[in-house]
Short mmCIF file of C-alpha atoms and ligand atoms in Angstrom, two decimals:
data_model
loop_
_atom_site.label_atom_id
_atom_site.label_comp_id
_atom_site.label_asym_id
_atom_site.label_seq_id
_atom_site.Cartn_x
_atom_site.Cartn_y
_atom_site.Cartn_z
CA UNK A 1 -12.53 -6.29 -17.45
CA UNK A 2 -8.84 -6.73 -16.57
CA UNK A 3 -7.32 -4.55 -13.87
CA UNK A 4 -5.60 -1.34 -14.83
CA UNK A 5 -1.81 -1.60 -14.51
CA UNK A 6 -1.90 0.85 -11.59
CA UNK A 7 -4.19 -1.50 -9.65
CA UNK A 8 -1.65 -4.33 -9.73
CA UNK A 9 -0.31 -5.01 -6.24
CA UNK A 10 3.37 -4.05 -6.03
CA UNK A 11 4.78 -7.14 -4.33
CA UNK A 12 8.21 -7.25 -5.98
CA UNK A 13 10.07 -5.13 -3.43
CA UNK A 14 11.97 -3.55 -6.35
CA UNK A 15 10.62 -1.67 -9.41
CA UNK A 16 12.44 -4.04 -11.79
CA UNK A 17 10.70 -7.07 -10.24
CA UNK A 18 7.35 -5.28 -10.32
CA UNK A 19 8.04 -4.65 -14.01
CA UNK A 20 8.48 -8.37 -14.66
CA UNK A 21 5.09 -8.92 -12.96
CA UNK A 22 3.26 -6.61 -15.38
CA UNK A 23 3.01 -9.48 -17.87
CA UNK A 24 0.68 -12.27 -16.84
CA UNK A 25 2.31 -15.35 -18.33
CA UNK A 26 0.21 -18.14 -16.89
CA UNK A 27 -2.85 -19.59 -18.56
CA UNK A 28 -3.74 -19.78 -22.19
CA UNK A 29 -3.80 -16.10 -23.02
CA UNK A 30 -0.98 -14.01 -21.56
CA UNK A 31 -2.10 -10.53 -20.59
CA UNK A 32 0.17 -7.51 -20.87
CA UNK A 33 -0.76 -4.85 -18.33
CA UNK A 34 1.60 -2.45 -20.10
CA UNK A 35 -0.94 -2.34 -22.90
CA UNK A 36 0.19 0.97 -24.40
CA UNK A 37 2.60 3.84 -23.78
CA UNK A 38 0.13 5.68 -21.58
CA UNK A 39 -0.18 2.64 -19.27
CA UNK A 40 3.62 2.51 -19.16
CA UNK A 41 3.83 6.18 -18.24
CA UNK A 42 1.26 5.88 -15.43
CA UNK A 43 2.95 2.76 -14.07
CA UNK A 44 6.43 4.36 -14.17
CA UNK A 45 5.13 7.28 -12.12
CA UNK A 46 3.41 4.94 -9.67
CA UNK A 47 6.53 2.86 -8.97
CA UNK A 48 8.64 6.00 -8.71
CA UNK A 49 11.13 5.55 -11.56
CA UNK A 50 10.05 9.00 -12.82
CA UNK A 51 8.75 12.14 -11.09
CA UNK A 52 5.51 14.05 -11.76
CA UNK A 53 7.40 16.70 -13.72
CA UNK A 54 9.18 14.07 -15.80
CA UNK A 55 5.89 12.27 -16.52
CA UNK A 56 4.44 15.55 -17.88
CA UNK A 57 7.52 16.10 -20.00
CA UNK A 58 7.54 12.55 -21.41
CA UNK A 59 3.77 12.70 -21.99
CA UNK A 60 4.19 15.83 -24.13
CA UNK A 61 7.09 14.38 -26.17
CA UNK A 62 5.34 11.03 -26.68
CA UNK A 63 2.08 12.83 -27.56
CA UNK A 64 3.85 14.79 -30.30
CA UNK A 65 5.79 11.77 -31.53
CA UNK A 66 3.82 8.51 -31.40
CA UNK A 67 6.76 6.59 -32.93
CA UNK A 68 8.94 7.64 -29.97
CA UNK A 69 6.25 6.39 -27.59
CA UNK A 70 6.14 3.06 -29.43
CA UNK A 71 9.94 2.77 -29.34
CA UNK A 72 9.94 3.51 -25.61
CA UNK A 73 7.31 0.85 -24.91
CA UNK A 74 9.12 -1.70 -27.10
CA UNK A 75 12.40 -1.06 -25.25
CA UNK A 76 10.72 -1.56 -21.87
CA UNK A 77 9.05 -4.80 -22.98
CA UNK A 78 12.43 -5.99 -24.26
CA UNK A 79 14.10 -5.28 -20.91
CA UNK A 80 11.18 -6.93 -19.06
CA UNK A 81 11.49 -10.13 -21.08
CA UNK A 82 15.26 -10.23 -20.78
CA UNK A 83 15.20 -9.65 -17.05
CA UNK A 84 12.56 -12.33 -16.56
CA UNK A 85 14.71 -14.92 -18.36
CA UNK A 86 17.85 -13.94 -16.45
CA UNK A 87 16.16 -13.97 -13.05
CA UNK A 88 14.47 -17.31 -13.69
CA UNK A 89 17.91 -18.79 -14.32
CA UNK A 90 19.10 -17.51 -10.92
CA UNK A 91 16.12 -18.72 -8.88
CA UNK A 92 16.27 -22.09 -7.20
CA UNK A 93 12.84 -23.58 -6.62
CA UNK A 94 12.08 -25.12 -3.22
CA UNK A 95 12.53 -28.60 -4.74
CA UNK A 96 16.07 -27.67 -5.78
CA UNK A 97 15.43 -27.28 -9.49
CA UNK A 98 15.69 -24.08 -11.48
CA UNK A 99 12.87 -22.62 -13.54
CA UNK A 100 15.22 -21.01 -16.01
CA UNK A 101 16.99 -21.92 -19.21
CA UNK A 102 20.70 -20.93 -19.12
CA UNK A 103 20.91 -20.58 -22.93
CA UNK A 104 17.91 -18.25 -23.08
CA UNK A 105 19.34 -16.34 -20.12
CA UNK A 106 22.67 -15.91 -21.92
CA UNK A 107 20.95 -14.41 -24.96
CA UNK A 108 18.84 -12.21 -22.66
CA UNK A 109 22.00 -10.85 -21.00
CA UNK A 110 23.22 -9.67 -24.43
CA UNK A 111 19.92 -7.85 -25.01
CA UNK A 112 20.00 -6.33 -21.54
CA UNK A 113 23.55 -5.15 -22.07
CA UNK A 114 22.58 -3.48 -25.36
CA UNK A 115 19.62 -1.73 -23.73
CA UNK A 116 21.72 -0.63 -20.78
CA UNK A 117 24.58 0.66 -22.99
CA UNK A 118 22.08 2.80 -24.91
CA UNK A 119 20.81 4.17 -21.60
CA UNK A 120 24.37 4.72 -20.32
CA UNK A 121 25.29 6.60 -23.51
CA UNK A 122 22.39 8.98 -22.87
CA UNK A 123 23.23 9.36 -19.16
CA UNK A 124 25.26 12.23 -17.71
CA UNK A 125 27.63 12.62 -14.81
CA UNK A 126 26.29 15.31 -12.50
CA UNK A 127 27.87 16.91 -9.49
CA UNK A 128 25.37 16.56 -6.70
CA UNK A 129 26.30 18.10 -3.33
CA UNK A 130 29.99 17.35 -3.78
CA UNK A 131 29.40 13.81 -5.07
CA UNK A 132 29.34 12.67 -8.66
CA UNK A 133 26.26 10.75 -9.69
CA UNK A 134 25.32 9.03 -12.96
CA UNK A 135 21.95 10.48 -13.99
CA UNK A 136 20.01 8.29 -16.41
CA UNK A 137 17.23 9.66 -18.60
CA UNK A 138 18.47 12.94 -20.05
CA UNK A 139 16.57 12.44 -23.33
CA UNK A 140 12.81 12.77 -22.66
CA UNK A 141 11.71 10.37 -25.44
CA UNK A 142 13.86 7.60 -23.90
CA UNK A 143 13.66 8.66 -20.26
CA UNK A 144 11.31 5.84 -19.19
CA UNK A 145 13.23 2.93 -20.82
CA UNK A 146 16.52 4.41 -19.59
CA UNK A 147 15.33 4.51 -15.97
CA UNK A 148 14.00 0.96 -16.34
CA UNK A 149 17.38 -0.17 -17.71
CA UNK A 150 18.97 1.44 -14.65
CA UNK A 151 16.55 -0.43 -12.34
CA UNK A 152 17.20 -3.73 -14.14
CA UNK A 153 20.95 -3.28 -13.77
CA UNK A 154 20.49 -2.46 -10.09
CA UNK A 155 18.50 -5.60 -9.36
CA UNK A 156 20.94 -7.81 -11.29
CA UNK A 157 24.04 -6.40 -9.62
CA UNK A 158 22.85 -5.69 -6.10
CA UNK A 159 19.94 -8.00 -5.21
CA UNK A 160 20.87 -11.05 -3.16
CA UNK A 161 20.13 -13.91 -5.62
CA UNK A 162 19.17 -16.20 -2.75
CA UNK A 163 16.38 -13.75 -1.88
CA UNK A 164 14.82 -13.44 -5.34
CA UNK A 165 11.85 -15.78 -5.34
CA UNK A 166 9.03 -16.88 -7.56
CA UNK A 167 5.53 -17.45 -6.20
CA UNK A 168 5.55 -21.28 -6.56
CA UNK A 169 3.65 -22.18 -9.73
CA UNK A 170 3.85 -25.93 -9.15
CA UNK A 171 2.10 -25.50 -5.84
CA UNK A 172 -0.64 -23.32 -7.24
CA UNK A 173 1.06 -19.92 -6.89
CA UNK A 174 0.99 -17.27 -9.60
CA UNK A 175 4.63 -17.13 -10.72
CA UNK A 176 5.23 -13.50 -9.78
CA UNK A 177 8.74 -12.58 -8.75
CA UNK A 178 9.61 -10.84 -5.50
CA UNK A 179 12.50 -10.07 -3.20
CA UNK A 180 12.12 -11.91 0.06
CA UNK A 181 12.86 -9.25 2.65
CA UNK A 182 11.62 -11.26 5.62
CA UNK A 183 14.19 -11.60 8.38
CA UNK A 184 14.52 -15.38 8.19
CA UNK A 185 14.06 -15.63 4.41
CA UNK A 186 10.93 -17.76 4.69
CA UNK A 187 8.53 -15.85 2.43
CA UNK A 188 7.04 -18.26 -0.11
CA UNK A 189 4.05 -16.51 -1.61
CA UNK A 190 3.82 -13.20 -3.44
CA UNK A 191 0.93 -12.27 -1.16
CA UNK A 192 -0.27 -14.54 1.61
CA UNK A 193 -3.70 -12.91 1.36
CA UNK A 194 -4.01 -14.07 -2.25
CA UNK A 195 -1.90 -16.97 -3.46
CA UNK A 196 -0.99 -18.37 -0.03
CA UNK A 197 -4.54 -18.58 1.26
CA UNK A 198 -6.03 -19.76 -2.03
CA UNK A 199 -3.59 -22.66 -2.13
CA UNK A 200 -4.13 -23.50 1.55
CA UNK A 201 -7.91 -23.53 1.08
CA UNK A 202 -7.58 -25.75 -1.99
CA UNK A 203 -5.36 -28.21 -0.09
CA UNK A 204 -7.82 -28.36 2.77
CA UNK A 205 -10.66 -29.19 0.36
CA UNK A 206 -8.51 -31.87 -1.28
CA UNK A 207 -7.60 -33.40 2.08
CA UNK A 208 -11.24 -33.45 3.14
CA UNK A 209 -12.23 -35.03 -0.15
CA UNK A 210 -9.51 -37.68 0.21
CA UNK A 211 -10.55 -38.40 3.81
CA UNK A 212 -14.15 -39.01 2.81
CA UNK A 213 -14.92 -42.75 2.59
CA UNK A 214 -15.24 -43.86 -1.02
CA UNK A 215 -18.71 -44.63 -2.33
CA UNK A 216 -20.41 -42.09 -0.06
ZN1 ZN B 1 1.37 -15.37 -6.16
#
């Protein structure tokens, strides 16, 4: 049985990158961990884009209006796909190539802008201890996608593009995205305990096999 979305390790270093990692793209059958609106709600609470009180409120509204829940999930999947395409176009692989397609990324930016403008139209300026803040998510039915649009905008505008990395697929990694927050910028694997060690063990076996005299 596949893991529940809340069991996925949060390796992204940013909720928007963890969002991209909720869709397993490798292999023959992609698996979407955001399988339904309830999985989306639990995940949103876990990564902290909504509070407990907001999760209760959204749960009630989505429970009463299944079409609103479906629309919320569809909007989040749309943002996830768009962000994935845009980030891939910004990542330089260790061999100097890029994993992304600039044309697909351009189209994805249009989608992301549409999603974000919807979220911005529903946002409010609030006075918060003598500072003005833009509060996203004032409409409960769209609160989750609006907060995700906010997170996607944040990662695109503020994350250092030279620190956004992809667990190296060509070297046996899983393709998850993460922000490299190591001091010297040398993090290569999403999780050393998983991808890093699996690949190292495989290389060791291959080396041993290659070192064995042929015919033995
Ligand atoms: Zn990995």
